[in-house]
Short mmCIF file of C-alpha atoms in Angstrom, two decimals:
data_model
loop_
_atom_site.label_atom_id
_atom_site.label_comp_id
_atom_site.label_asym_id
_atom_site.label_seq_id
_atom_site.Cartn_x
_atom_site.Cartn_y
_atom_site.Cartn_z
CA LYS G 1 12.58 -11.38 -6.77
CA GLN G 2 10.68 -11.87 -3.83
CA GLU G 3 6.77 -12.11 -4.20
CA VAL G 4 4.52 -12.48 -1.80
CA THR G 5 0.97 -13.58 -2.24
CA GLN G 6 -2.48 -13.33 0.16
CA ILE G 7 -5.44 -15.51 0.13
CA PRO G 8 -8.51 -14.44 0.31
CA ALA G 9 -8.39 -10.62 -0.66
CA ALA G 10 -11.27 -10.03 1.64
CA LEU G 11 -13.11 -12.11 4.34
CA SER G 12 -16.27 -11.76 6.27
CA VAL G 13 -17.03 -13.86 9.28
CA PRO G 14 -19.73 -13.61 12.05
CA GLU G 15 -18.42 -13.41 15.31
CA GLY G 16 -16.77 -16.16 17.01
CA GLU G 17 -15.86 -18.10 14.20
CA ASN G 18 -12.08 -19.34 13.88
CA LEU G 19 -10.49 -18.42 10.79
CA VAL G 20 -7.00 -18.81 8.79
CA LEU G 21 -5.30 -16.26 6.52
CA ASN G 22 -2.67 -17.50 3.77
CA CYS G 23 0.62 -16.32 2.58
CA SER G 24 2.96 -17.63 0.49
CA PHE G 25 6.11 -16.27 -0.98
CA THR G 26 8.68 -17.13 -4.17
CA ASP G 27 11.94 -17.50 -2.46
CA SER G 28 12.53 -19.64 0.35
CA ALA G 29 15.84 -17.94 1.58
CA ILE G 30 14.28 -16.08 4.27
CA TYR G 31 15.36 -14.29 7.49
CA ASN G 32 12.11 -14.28 9.03
CA LEU G 33 8.44 -13.11 8.54
CA GLN G 34 5.89 -10.89 10.18
CA TRP G 35 2.60 -10.66 10.42
CA PHE G 36 0.92 -7.12 10.81
CA ARG G 37 -2.51 -5.69 11.51
CA GLN G 38 -3.05 -2.39 9.86
CA ASP G 39 -6.24 -0.43 10.27
CA PRO G 40 -7.93 2.27 8.33
CA GLY G 41 -5.98 5.45 7.89
CA LYS G 42 -3.52 3.86 10.57
CA GLY G 43 0.17 2.36 10.91
CA LEU G 44 1.17 -1.09 11.13
CA THR G 45 1.17 -2.75 14.58
CA SER G 46 3.12 -5.99 14.13
CA LEU G 47 1.20 -9.20 15.81
CA LEU G 48 4.25 -12.36 15.24
CA LEU G 49 7.22 -12.85 13.74
CA ILE G 50 8.85 -15.67 12.81
CA GLN G 51 12.56 -16.64 12.83
CA SER G 52 13.57 -18.87 9.44
CA SER G 53 14.33 -21.89 12.33
CA GLN G 54 10.72 -21.42 13.99
CA ARG G 55 7.52 -23.31 13.00
CA GLU G 56 5.07 -20.96 14.56
CA GLN G 57 4.73 -18.13 17.05
CA THR G 58 1.61 -17.74 19.44
CA SER G 59 0.02 -14.77 21.10
CA GLY G 60 -2.89 -14.94 22.93
CA ARG G 61 -5.81 -16.12 19.78
CA LEU G 62 -3.41 -15.67 17.33
CA ASN G 63 -1.17 -18.50 15.88
CA ALA G 64 1.19 -17.94 12.74
CA SER G 65 2.86 -21.10 11.22
CA LEU G 66 5.92 -21.02 9.16
CA ASP G 67 7.05 -23.57 5.88
CA LYS G 68 9.74 -22.11 4.93
CA SER G 69 10.45 -24.55 2.09
CA SER G 70 7.13 -24.67 0.56
CA GLY G 71 6.60 -20.80 1.01
CA ARG G 72 3.76 -20.58 3.16
CA SER G 73 2.27 -18.89 6.36
CA THR G 74 -0.84 -19.29 7.68
CA LEU G 75 -2.20 -16.95 10.49
CA TYR G 76 -4.77 -18.47 12.64
CA ILE G 77 -6.97 -16.35 14.57
CA ALA G 78 -9.52 -18.13 16.91
CA ALA G 79 -12.34 -17.16 18.23
CA SER G 80 -12.68 -14.08 16.11
CA GLN G 81 -14.27 -10.88 17.41
CA PRO G 82 -15.35 -7.62 15.57
CA GLY G 83 -12.71 -5.53 17.21
CA ASP G 84 -10.18 -7.93 14.98
CA SER G 85 -11.83 -5.77 11.91
CA ALA G 86 -8.62 -4.73 9.78
CA THR G 87 -6.18 -5.56 6.75
CA TYR G 88 -3.76 -7.93 7.92
CA LEU G 89 -0.51 -8.19 5.78
CA CYS G 90 1.93 -10.64 5.76
CA ALA G 91 5.73 -9.31 5.12
CA VAL G 92 9.23 -11.33 4.91
CA LYS G 93 12.69 -10.26 4.78
CA GLY G 94 15.61 -12.15 3.33
CA GLY G 95 17.33 -12.83 -0.24
CA THR G 96 20.04 -10.72 -0.89
CA SER G 97 18.91 -7.77 0.51
CA TYR G 98 18.82 -8.05 4.54
CA GLY G 99 17.03 -5.26 5.82
CA LYS G 100 14.16 -4.87 3.58
CA LEU G 101 10.62 -6.05 4.23
CA THR G 102 9.02 -7.62 1.16
CA PHE G 103 4.88 -7.09 1.58
CA GLY G 104 1.52 -9.01 0.38
CA GLN G 105 -1.03 -7.18 -0.71
CA GLY G 106 -3.16 -7.84 2.52
CA THR G 107 -6.11 -9.44 3.55
CA ILE G 108 -9.64 -7.45 4.55
CA LEU G 109 -10.74 -9.14 7.43
CA THR G 110 -14.10 -7.87 8.76
CA VAL G 111 -16.05 -9.29 11.90
CA HIS G 112 -19.30 -9.20 12.11
CA PRO G 113 -21.56 -9.53 15.26
CA ASN Y 1 9.60 4.01 26.07
CA ALA Y 2 8.26 5.96 22.82
CA GLY Y 3 8.07 3.57 19.27
CA VAL Y 4 8.40 5.51 16.02
CA MET Y 5 7.52 8.86 15.62
CA GLN Y 6 6.64 10.54 12.34
CA ASN Y 7 6.15 13.72 11.65
CA PRO Y 8 3.73 15.42 9.97
CA ARG Y 9 1.12 13.40 10.41
CA HIS Y 10 -0.65 14.99 7.24
CA LEU Y 11 1.02 17.13 4.85
CA VAL Y 12 -0.35 19.41 1.96
CA ARG Y 13 1.74 20.27 -0.48
CA ARG Y 14 1.09 22.01 -3.95
CA ARG Y 15 2.80 20.24 -7.44
CA GLY Y 16 6.04 21.33 -7.78
CA GLN Y 17 6.67 21.85 -4.26
CA GLU Y 18 9.13 20.15 -1.95
CA ALA Y 19 7.92 18.01 0.98
CA ARG Y 20 10.25 16.74 3.99
CA LEU Y 21 8.85 13.77 5.94
CA ARG Y 22 10.96 13.10 9.48
CA CYS Y 23 10.98 10.10 11.15
CA SER Y 24 12.70 9.59 14.86
CA PRO Y 25 13.23 5.82 15.26
CA VAL Y 26 13.05 3.78 18.60
CA LYS Y 27 15.61 4.96 21.37
CA GLY Y 28 18.56 2.95 20.57
CA HIS Y 29 17.53 1.87 16.87
CA SER Y 30 19.81 2.85 14.29
CA HIS Y 31 18.52 1.43 11.69
CA VAL Y 32 15.87 2.95 9.29
CA TYR Y 33 13.52 2.25 6.51
CA TRP Y 34 11.15 4.13 4.39
CA TYR Y 35 8.26 1.79 2.60
CA ARG Y 36 5.37 3.98 0.50
CA GLN Y 37 1.49 2.64 0.46
CA LEU Y 38 0.01 4.24 -2.90
CA PRO Y 39 -4.03 4.04 -2.68
CA GLU Y 40 -5.29 0.98 -3.30
CA GLU Y 41 -1.50 -0.95 -3.84
CA GLY Y 42 0.30 -2.78 -1.14
CA LEU Y 43 3.07 -1.40 0.95
CA LYS Y 44 6.74 -1.05 -1.08
CA PHE Y 45 10.02 -0.98 0.44
CA MET Y 46 11.94 2.56 -0.58
CA VAL Y 47 15.76 2.85 1.09
CA TYR Y 48 17.05 1.52 3.96
CA LEU Y 49 19.45 3.77 5.85
CA GLN Y 50 22.04 2.91 8.57
CA LYS Y 51 23.34 5.94 11.05
CA GLU Y 52 24.92 8.22 8.38
CA ASN Y 53 24.79 5.11 5.48
CA ILE Y 54 22.82 4.35 2.64
CA ILE Y 55 22.48 0.72 2.89
CA ASP Y 56 19.96 -0.24 0.14
CA GLU Y 57 18.09 2.39 -1.89
CA SER Y 58 16.80 0.07 -5.09
CA GLY Y 59 13.14 0.77 -4.17
CA MET Y 60 13.44 4.71 -4.23
CA PRO Y 61 12.59 6.41 -7.88
CA LYS Y 62 15.54 7.51 -9.31
CA GLU Y 63 14.73 11.14 -9.48
CA ARG Y 64 13.38 13.71 -7.43
CA PHE Y 65 13.48 11.70 -4.17
CA SER Y 66 16.29 11.32 -1.22
CA ALA Y 67 16.86 10.01 2.08
CA GLU Y 68 19.54 10.98 4.79
CA PHE Y 69 19.93 9.35 8.30
CA PRO Y 70 22.41 11.94 10.07
CA LYS Y 71 24.58 11.28 12.82
CA GLU Y 72 22.53 13.38 15.42
CA GLY Y 73 18.38 14.23 14.65
CA PRO Y 74 15.82 12.26 12.39
CA SER Y 75 15.81 10.42 9.21
CA ILE Y 76 14.66 12.69 6.67
CA LEU Y 77 12.76 11.87 3.47
CA ARG Y 78 12.78 14.60 0.81
CA ILE Y 79 10.94 14.17 -2.41
CA GLN Y 80 11.32 17.47 -4.24
CA GLN Y 81 9.56 19.28 -7.12
CA VAL Y 82 5.87 16.86 -6.47
CA VAL Y 83 3.39 15.58 -8.64
CA ARG Y 84 0.14 14.12 -8.31
CA GLY Y 85 1.76 10.85 -8.20
CA ASP Y 86 3.72 11.21 -5.04
CA SER Y 87 0.52 11.54 -3.00
CA ALA Y 88 0.44 8.22 -1.02
CA ALA Y 89 1.35 7.29 3.20
CA TYR Y 90 4.96 7.10 3.91
CA PHE Y 91 6.09 4.95 6.57
CA CYS Y 92 9.26 5.20 8.45
CA ALA Y 93 9.84 1.70 10.52
CA SER Y 94 13.23 0.82 12.66
CA SER Y 95 15.11 -2.01 13.71
CA HIS Y 96 17.60 -2.35 16.13
CA LYS Y 97 19.91 -4.32 13.71
CA GLY Y 98 19.25 -5.34 10.17
CA TYR Y 99 17.61 -8.33 10.18
CA TYR Y 100 15.61 -7.84 13.41
CA GLU Y 101 11.57 -7.22 14.24
CA GLN Y 102 10.86 -3.62 12.48
CA TYR Y 103 8.45 -1.34 13.93
CA PHE Y 104 6.54 1.07 12.41
CA GLY Y 105 5.16 4.28 12.74
CA PRO Y 106 1.67 6.11 12.05
CA GLY Y 107 3.03 7.61 8.86
CA THR Y 108 2.73 10.58 6.93
CA ARG Y 109 -0.08 11.24 4.53
CA LEU Y 110 1.38 12.86 1.42
CA THR Y 111 -1.49 14.88 -0.64
CA VAL Y 112 -0.31 16.76 -3.65
CA THR Y 113 -2.91 19.48 -5.44
#
């Protein structure tokens, strides 16, 4: 059974800092991994998708890496801004059920001015 | 270029009533997924459907819950005889194919009184 863990559970940083969010998963037989952002009371916004054959993906100030063999992914946010404050979720797809996503509990990020 | 649409956005039901949640996928997507987010818990997979077929219902409670995705019209998640423990945010996602990126709707927040 796939399990996804995100560390830290919460993070508070001053504006401008670079930061790293961590995600680990127990079953390395994945198709892909997605990072999402969720604002309070809102839906999920997909940030980055990394296929199992890829090592990293970049979008603007975001960079996600994937080390499938060790079951780890990191989301790097450069030059953080107050508008980045949200919950960040990591989800993996794969194993015996190729459709469903298994989510981590999320990291609550607060960027203060 | 509409994304995933869900309605209603908020739904209040008394214990014992039925709840019907609707999801219209991204145009051209034939794969739909339902997830539930209980208060203070992570997102959990419920069911994966492809037009007129249930592909994976391993996350669905055995009783009172059912889902369908007919040939025409939206996907429906139906909860019969709701109880307070059903209060949660229910999210629908869609994808072009089963192992492709999933796009999420804004969710339906169900409150059972």
